Short mmCIF file of C-alpha atoms in Angstrom, two decimals:
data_model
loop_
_atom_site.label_atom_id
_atom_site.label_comp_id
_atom_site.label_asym_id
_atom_site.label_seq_id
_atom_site.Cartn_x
_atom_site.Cartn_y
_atom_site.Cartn_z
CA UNK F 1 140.28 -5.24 44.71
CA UNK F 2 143.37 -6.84 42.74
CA UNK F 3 142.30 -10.22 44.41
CA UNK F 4 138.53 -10.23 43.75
CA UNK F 5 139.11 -9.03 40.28
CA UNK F 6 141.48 -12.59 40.27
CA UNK F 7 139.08 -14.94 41.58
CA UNK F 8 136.34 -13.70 39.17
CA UNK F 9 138.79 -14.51 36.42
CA UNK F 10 139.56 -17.77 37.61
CA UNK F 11 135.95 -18.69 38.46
CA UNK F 12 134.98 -17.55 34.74
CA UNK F 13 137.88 -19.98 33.35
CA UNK F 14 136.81 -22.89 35.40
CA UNK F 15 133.04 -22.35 34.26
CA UNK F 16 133.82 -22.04 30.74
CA UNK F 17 135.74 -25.57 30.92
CA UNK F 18 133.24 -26.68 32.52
CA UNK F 19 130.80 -25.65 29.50
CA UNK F 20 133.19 -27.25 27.13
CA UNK F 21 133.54 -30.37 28.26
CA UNK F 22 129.74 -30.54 28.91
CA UNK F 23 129.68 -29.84 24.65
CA UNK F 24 132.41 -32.41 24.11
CA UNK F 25 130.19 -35.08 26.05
CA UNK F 26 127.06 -34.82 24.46
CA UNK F 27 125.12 -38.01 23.42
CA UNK F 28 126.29 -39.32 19.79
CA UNK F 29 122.90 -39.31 17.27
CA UNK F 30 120.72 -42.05 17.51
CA UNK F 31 121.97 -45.09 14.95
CA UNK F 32 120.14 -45.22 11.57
CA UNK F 33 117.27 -47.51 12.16
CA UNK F 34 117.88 -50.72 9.89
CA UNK F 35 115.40 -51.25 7.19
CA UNK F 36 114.34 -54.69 5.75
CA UNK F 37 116.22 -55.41 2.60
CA UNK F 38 113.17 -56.63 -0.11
CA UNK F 39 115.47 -59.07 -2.12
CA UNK F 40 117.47 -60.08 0.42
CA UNK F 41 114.59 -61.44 1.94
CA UNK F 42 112.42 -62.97 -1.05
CA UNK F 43 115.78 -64.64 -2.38
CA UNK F 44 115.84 -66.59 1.15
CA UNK F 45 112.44 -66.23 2.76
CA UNK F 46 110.73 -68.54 -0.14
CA UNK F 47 110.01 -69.73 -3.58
CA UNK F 48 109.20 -66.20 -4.83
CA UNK F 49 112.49 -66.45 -7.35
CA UNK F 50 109.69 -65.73 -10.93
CA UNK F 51 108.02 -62.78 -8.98
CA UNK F 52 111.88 -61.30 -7.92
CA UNK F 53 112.63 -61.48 -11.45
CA UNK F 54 109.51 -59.59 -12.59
CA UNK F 55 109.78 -56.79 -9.43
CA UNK F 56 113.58 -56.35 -10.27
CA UNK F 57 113.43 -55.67 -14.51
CA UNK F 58 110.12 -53.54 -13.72
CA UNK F 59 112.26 -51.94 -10.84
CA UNK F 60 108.99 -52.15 -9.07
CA UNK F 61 111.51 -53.23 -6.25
CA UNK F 62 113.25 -50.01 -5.51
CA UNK F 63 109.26 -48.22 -5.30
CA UNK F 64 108.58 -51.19 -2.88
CA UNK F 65 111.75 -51.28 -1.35
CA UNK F 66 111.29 -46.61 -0.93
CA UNK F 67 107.34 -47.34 0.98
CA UNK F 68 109.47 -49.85 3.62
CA UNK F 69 112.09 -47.14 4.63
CA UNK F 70 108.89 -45.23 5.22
CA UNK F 71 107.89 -46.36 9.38
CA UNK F 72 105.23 -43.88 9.00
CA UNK F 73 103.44 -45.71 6.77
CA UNK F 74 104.84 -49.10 5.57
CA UNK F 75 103.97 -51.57 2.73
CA UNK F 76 102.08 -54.90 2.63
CA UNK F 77 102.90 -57.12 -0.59
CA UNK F 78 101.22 -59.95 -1.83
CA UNK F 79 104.12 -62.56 -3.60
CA UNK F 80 102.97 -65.43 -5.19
CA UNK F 81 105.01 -67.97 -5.08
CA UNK F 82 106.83 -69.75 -8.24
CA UNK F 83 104.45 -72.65 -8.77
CA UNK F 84 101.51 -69.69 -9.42
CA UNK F 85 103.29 -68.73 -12.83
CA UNK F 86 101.89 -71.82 -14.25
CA UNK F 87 102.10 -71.92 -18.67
CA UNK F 88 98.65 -70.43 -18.98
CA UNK F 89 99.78 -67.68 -16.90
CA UNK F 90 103.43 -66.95 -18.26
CA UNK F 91 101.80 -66.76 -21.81
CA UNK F 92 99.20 -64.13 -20.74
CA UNK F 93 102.19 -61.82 -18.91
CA UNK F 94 104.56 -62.48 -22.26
CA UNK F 95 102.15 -60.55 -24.47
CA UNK F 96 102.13 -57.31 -22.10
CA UNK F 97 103.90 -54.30 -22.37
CA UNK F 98 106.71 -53.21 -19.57
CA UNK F 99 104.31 -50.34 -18.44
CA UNK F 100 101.10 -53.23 -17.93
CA UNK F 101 103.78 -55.45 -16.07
CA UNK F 102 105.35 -52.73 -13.87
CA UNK F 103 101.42 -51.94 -13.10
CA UNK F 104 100.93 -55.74 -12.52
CA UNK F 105 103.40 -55.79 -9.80
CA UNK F 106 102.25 -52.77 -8.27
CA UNK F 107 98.66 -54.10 -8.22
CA UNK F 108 100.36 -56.89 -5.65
CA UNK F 109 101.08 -54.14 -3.00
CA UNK F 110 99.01 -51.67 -0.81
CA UNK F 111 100.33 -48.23 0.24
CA UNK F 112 100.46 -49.09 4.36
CA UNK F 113 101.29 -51.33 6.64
CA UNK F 114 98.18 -54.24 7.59
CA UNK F 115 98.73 -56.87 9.89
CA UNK F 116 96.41 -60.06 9.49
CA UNK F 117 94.21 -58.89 12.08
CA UNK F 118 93.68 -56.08 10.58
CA UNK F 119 92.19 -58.06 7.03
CA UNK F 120 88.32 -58.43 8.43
CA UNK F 121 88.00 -55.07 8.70
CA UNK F 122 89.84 -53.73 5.30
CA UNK F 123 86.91 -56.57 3.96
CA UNK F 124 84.55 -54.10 5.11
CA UNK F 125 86.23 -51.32 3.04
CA UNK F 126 86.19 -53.28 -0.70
CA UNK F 127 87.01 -52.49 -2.90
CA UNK F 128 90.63 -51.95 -1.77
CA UNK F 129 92.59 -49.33 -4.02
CA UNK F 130 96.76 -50.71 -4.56
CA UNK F 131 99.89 -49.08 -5.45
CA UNK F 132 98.90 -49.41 -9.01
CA UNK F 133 95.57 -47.59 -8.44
CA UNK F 134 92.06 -48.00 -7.70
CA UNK F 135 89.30 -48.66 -9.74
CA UNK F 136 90.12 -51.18 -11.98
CA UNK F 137 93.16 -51.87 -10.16
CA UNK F 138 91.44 -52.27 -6.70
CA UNK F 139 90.89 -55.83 -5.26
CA UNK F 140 88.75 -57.35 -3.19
CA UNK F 141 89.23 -59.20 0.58
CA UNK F 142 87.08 -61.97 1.99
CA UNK F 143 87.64 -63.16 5.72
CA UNK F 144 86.22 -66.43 6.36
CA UNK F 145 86.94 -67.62 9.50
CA UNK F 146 90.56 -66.34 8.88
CA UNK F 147 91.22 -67.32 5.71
CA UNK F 148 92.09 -64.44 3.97
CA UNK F 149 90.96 -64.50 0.12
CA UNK F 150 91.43 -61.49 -2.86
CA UNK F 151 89.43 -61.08 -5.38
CA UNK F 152 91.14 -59.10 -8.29
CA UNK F 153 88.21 -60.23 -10.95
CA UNK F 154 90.51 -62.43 -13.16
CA UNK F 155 91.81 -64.20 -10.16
CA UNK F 156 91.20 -65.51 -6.39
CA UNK F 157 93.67 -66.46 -4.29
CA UNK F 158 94.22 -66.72 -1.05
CA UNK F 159 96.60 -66.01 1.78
CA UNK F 160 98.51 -69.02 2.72
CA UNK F 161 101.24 -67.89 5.10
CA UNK F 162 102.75 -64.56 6.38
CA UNK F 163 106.78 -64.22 5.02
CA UNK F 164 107.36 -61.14 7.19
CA UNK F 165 105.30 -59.12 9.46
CA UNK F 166 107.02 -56.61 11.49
CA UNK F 167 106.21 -52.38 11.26
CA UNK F 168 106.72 -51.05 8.52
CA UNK F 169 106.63 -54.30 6.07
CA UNK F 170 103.90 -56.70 5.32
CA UNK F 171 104.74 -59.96 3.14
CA UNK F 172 101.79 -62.53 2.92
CA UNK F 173 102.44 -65.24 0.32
CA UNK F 174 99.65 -65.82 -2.02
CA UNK F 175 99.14 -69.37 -3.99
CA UNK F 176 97.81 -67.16 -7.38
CA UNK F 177 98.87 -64.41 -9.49
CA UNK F 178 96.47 -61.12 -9.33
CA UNK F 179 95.34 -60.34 -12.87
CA UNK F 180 94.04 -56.79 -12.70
CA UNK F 181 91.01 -55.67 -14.70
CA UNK F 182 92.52 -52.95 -15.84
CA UNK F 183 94.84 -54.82 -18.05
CA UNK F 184 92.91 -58.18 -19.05
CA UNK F 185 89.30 -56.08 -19.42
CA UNK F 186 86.53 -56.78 -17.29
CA UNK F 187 84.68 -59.35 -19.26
CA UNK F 188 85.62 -61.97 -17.49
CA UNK F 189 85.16 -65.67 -18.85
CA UNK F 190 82.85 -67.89 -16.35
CA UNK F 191 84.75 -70.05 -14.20
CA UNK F 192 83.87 -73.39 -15.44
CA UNK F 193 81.21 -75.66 -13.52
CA UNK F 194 82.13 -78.80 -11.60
CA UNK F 195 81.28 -81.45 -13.50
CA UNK F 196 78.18 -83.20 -12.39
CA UNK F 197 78.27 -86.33 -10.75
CA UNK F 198 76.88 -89.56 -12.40
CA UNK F 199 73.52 -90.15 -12.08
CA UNK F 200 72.06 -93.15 -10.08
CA UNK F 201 70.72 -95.68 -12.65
CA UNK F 202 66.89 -95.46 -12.30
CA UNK F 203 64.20 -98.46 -12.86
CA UNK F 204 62.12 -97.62 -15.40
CA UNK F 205 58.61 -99.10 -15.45
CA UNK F 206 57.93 -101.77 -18.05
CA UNK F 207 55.09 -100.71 -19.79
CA UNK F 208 51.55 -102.63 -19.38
CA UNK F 209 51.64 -103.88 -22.67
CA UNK F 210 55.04 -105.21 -22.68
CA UNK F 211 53.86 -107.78 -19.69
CA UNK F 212 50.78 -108.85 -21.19
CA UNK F 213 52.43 -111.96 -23.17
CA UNK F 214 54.52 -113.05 -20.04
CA UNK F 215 51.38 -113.00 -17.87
CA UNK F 216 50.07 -114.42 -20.83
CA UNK F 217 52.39 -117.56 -20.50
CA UNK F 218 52.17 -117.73 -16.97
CA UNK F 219 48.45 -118.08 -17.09
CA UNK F 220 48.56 -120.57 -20.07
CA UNK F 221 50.93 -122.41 -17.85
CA UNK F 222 48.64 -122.96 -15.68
CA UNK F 223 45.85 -123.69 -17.78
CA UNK F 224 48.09 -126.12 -19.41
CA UNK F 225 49.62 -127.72 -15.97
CA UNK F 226 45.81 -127.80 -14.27
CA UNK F 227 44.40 -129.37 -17.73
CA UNK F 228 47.61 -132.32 -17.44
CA UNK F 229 46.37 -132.45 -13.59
CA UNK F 230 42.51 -133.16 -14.07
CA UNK F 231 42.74 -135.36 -17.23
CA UNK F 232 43.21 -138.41 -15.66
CA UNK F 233 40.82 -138.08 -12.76
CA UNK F 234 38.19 -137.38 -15.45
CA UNK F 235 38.82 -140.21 -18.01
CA UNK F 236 38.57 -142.63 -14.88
CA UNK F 237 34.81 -141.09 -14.10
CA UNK F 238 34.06 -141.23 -17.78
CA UNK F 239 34.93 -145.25 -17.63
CA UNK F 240 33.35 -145.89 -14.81
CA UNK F 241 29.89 -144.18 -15.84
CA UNK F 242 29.99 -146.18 -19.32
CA UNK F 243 31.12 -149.46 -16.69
CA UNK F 244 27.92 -148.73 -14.94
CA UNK F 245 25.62 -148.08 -18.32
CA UNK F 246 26.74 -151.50 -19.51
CA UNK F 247 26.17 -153.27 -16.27
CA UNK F 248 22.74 -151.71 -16.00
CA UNK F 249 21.33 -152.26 -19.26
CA UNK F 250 20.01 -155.50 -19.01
CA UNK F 251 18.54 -154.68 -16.01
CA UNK F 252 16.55 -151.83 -17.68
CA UNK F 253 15.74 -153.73 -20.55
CA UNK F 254 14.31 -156.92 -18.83
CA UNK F 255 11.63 -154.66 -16.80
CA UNK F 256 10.67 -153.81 -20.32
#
């Protein structure tokens, strides 16, 4: 009894080591999953140095920078690139406040992830809402032919190439700044017309009366040049019947 009662002790021990060690050699958790770093990859991915500057003193970055953590549902971010902050556009974002900025750069981002294949159909869906809203602060998308345009109202650009796309993130580089309604007002200024090409020189008709004197001369002329051409032919008949007068005449007047 003494023994059994042993081995059942020792068979307990050996299981509960057992158990232990299975404990100690569980699998370590699963490494953080590495997120793309926004600036890191604006500083070096492009000219996108004005649109850094205006993401980072809005700290639009760290709200763009929170929705790419997020694999669920991602970010997709329009960034023009520094030649699109031309004068005309510089002056209009100096006179706005930092709440209509911050909304400016939000109004370059929507709230998931879309590859370009996925553009035709979001088309189909305008107007688009952003991170800064919808609305007024919804844009537009045009696929023709896979060229990519947005229509925010004050502005259309286009996409010109894609900076990063990789679940969760999105980066298409844009060649213009969107202007959101919202801030600038919806009435829109026309965008001026080409201007029109020369026009072909035309002949215009010479009146009637205006050729009457040159016919005129032309058919004097010719009176002129056909009187020259018969005068001498006549003066030589003229001679020759007064010749013939003189020569007859005594005929005539000797049968009288």
């Amino acid at each position: 009894m003494k023994k059994n009662s042993y081995c059942m002790v020792v068979l307990l021990l050996c299981w509960a080591g057992e158990a232990t060690n299975a404990q100690s050699q569980s699998p370590a958790p699963a490494p953080a999953p590495e997120y793309v770093n926004l600036t890191d990859l604006l500083l070096v991915a492009g000219p996108f140095h004005t649109f850094l500057n205006y993401l980072q003193t809005t700290k639009v970055i760290q709200v763009f920078q929170n929705a790419a953590n997020n694999s669920d549902v991602g970010i997709t971010i329009f960034v023009p690139r520094d030649s699109a902050f031309s004068t005309s556009v510089q002056h209009r974002l100096s006179n706005l406040t930092q709440d209509q900025l911050k909304s400016l750069c939000l109004f370059h981002a929507l709230n998931r992830y879309y590859p370009l294949s996925n553009f035709t159909d979001l088309s189909r869906q305008n107007p688009v809402p952003t991170l800064a809203g919808g609305g007024l602060y919804s844009i537009n998308f045009t696929d023709h032919s896979g060229t990519i345009s947005i229509d925010s109202g004050w502005t259309r650009t286009r996409v010109t190439s894609a900076v990063h796309a990789a679940v969760p993130v999105a980066i298409y580089q844009v060649d213009g700044v969107l202007l959101p309604e919202a801030i600038f007002g919806t009435d829109i200024p026309p965008t001026p017309a080409p201007a029109p090409a020369p026009a072909a020189t035309a002949h215009t008709p010479t009146p009637a009366a205006d050729l009457a004197p040159a016919a005129d001369v032309r058919r004097g002329g010719g009176r002129g040049s056909g009187s020259s051409s018969y005068a001498a032919p006549r003066m030589i008949l003229d001679l020759g019947l007064l010749v013939s007068l003189l020569l007859c005449a005594p005929l005539l007047f000797h049968g009288f």
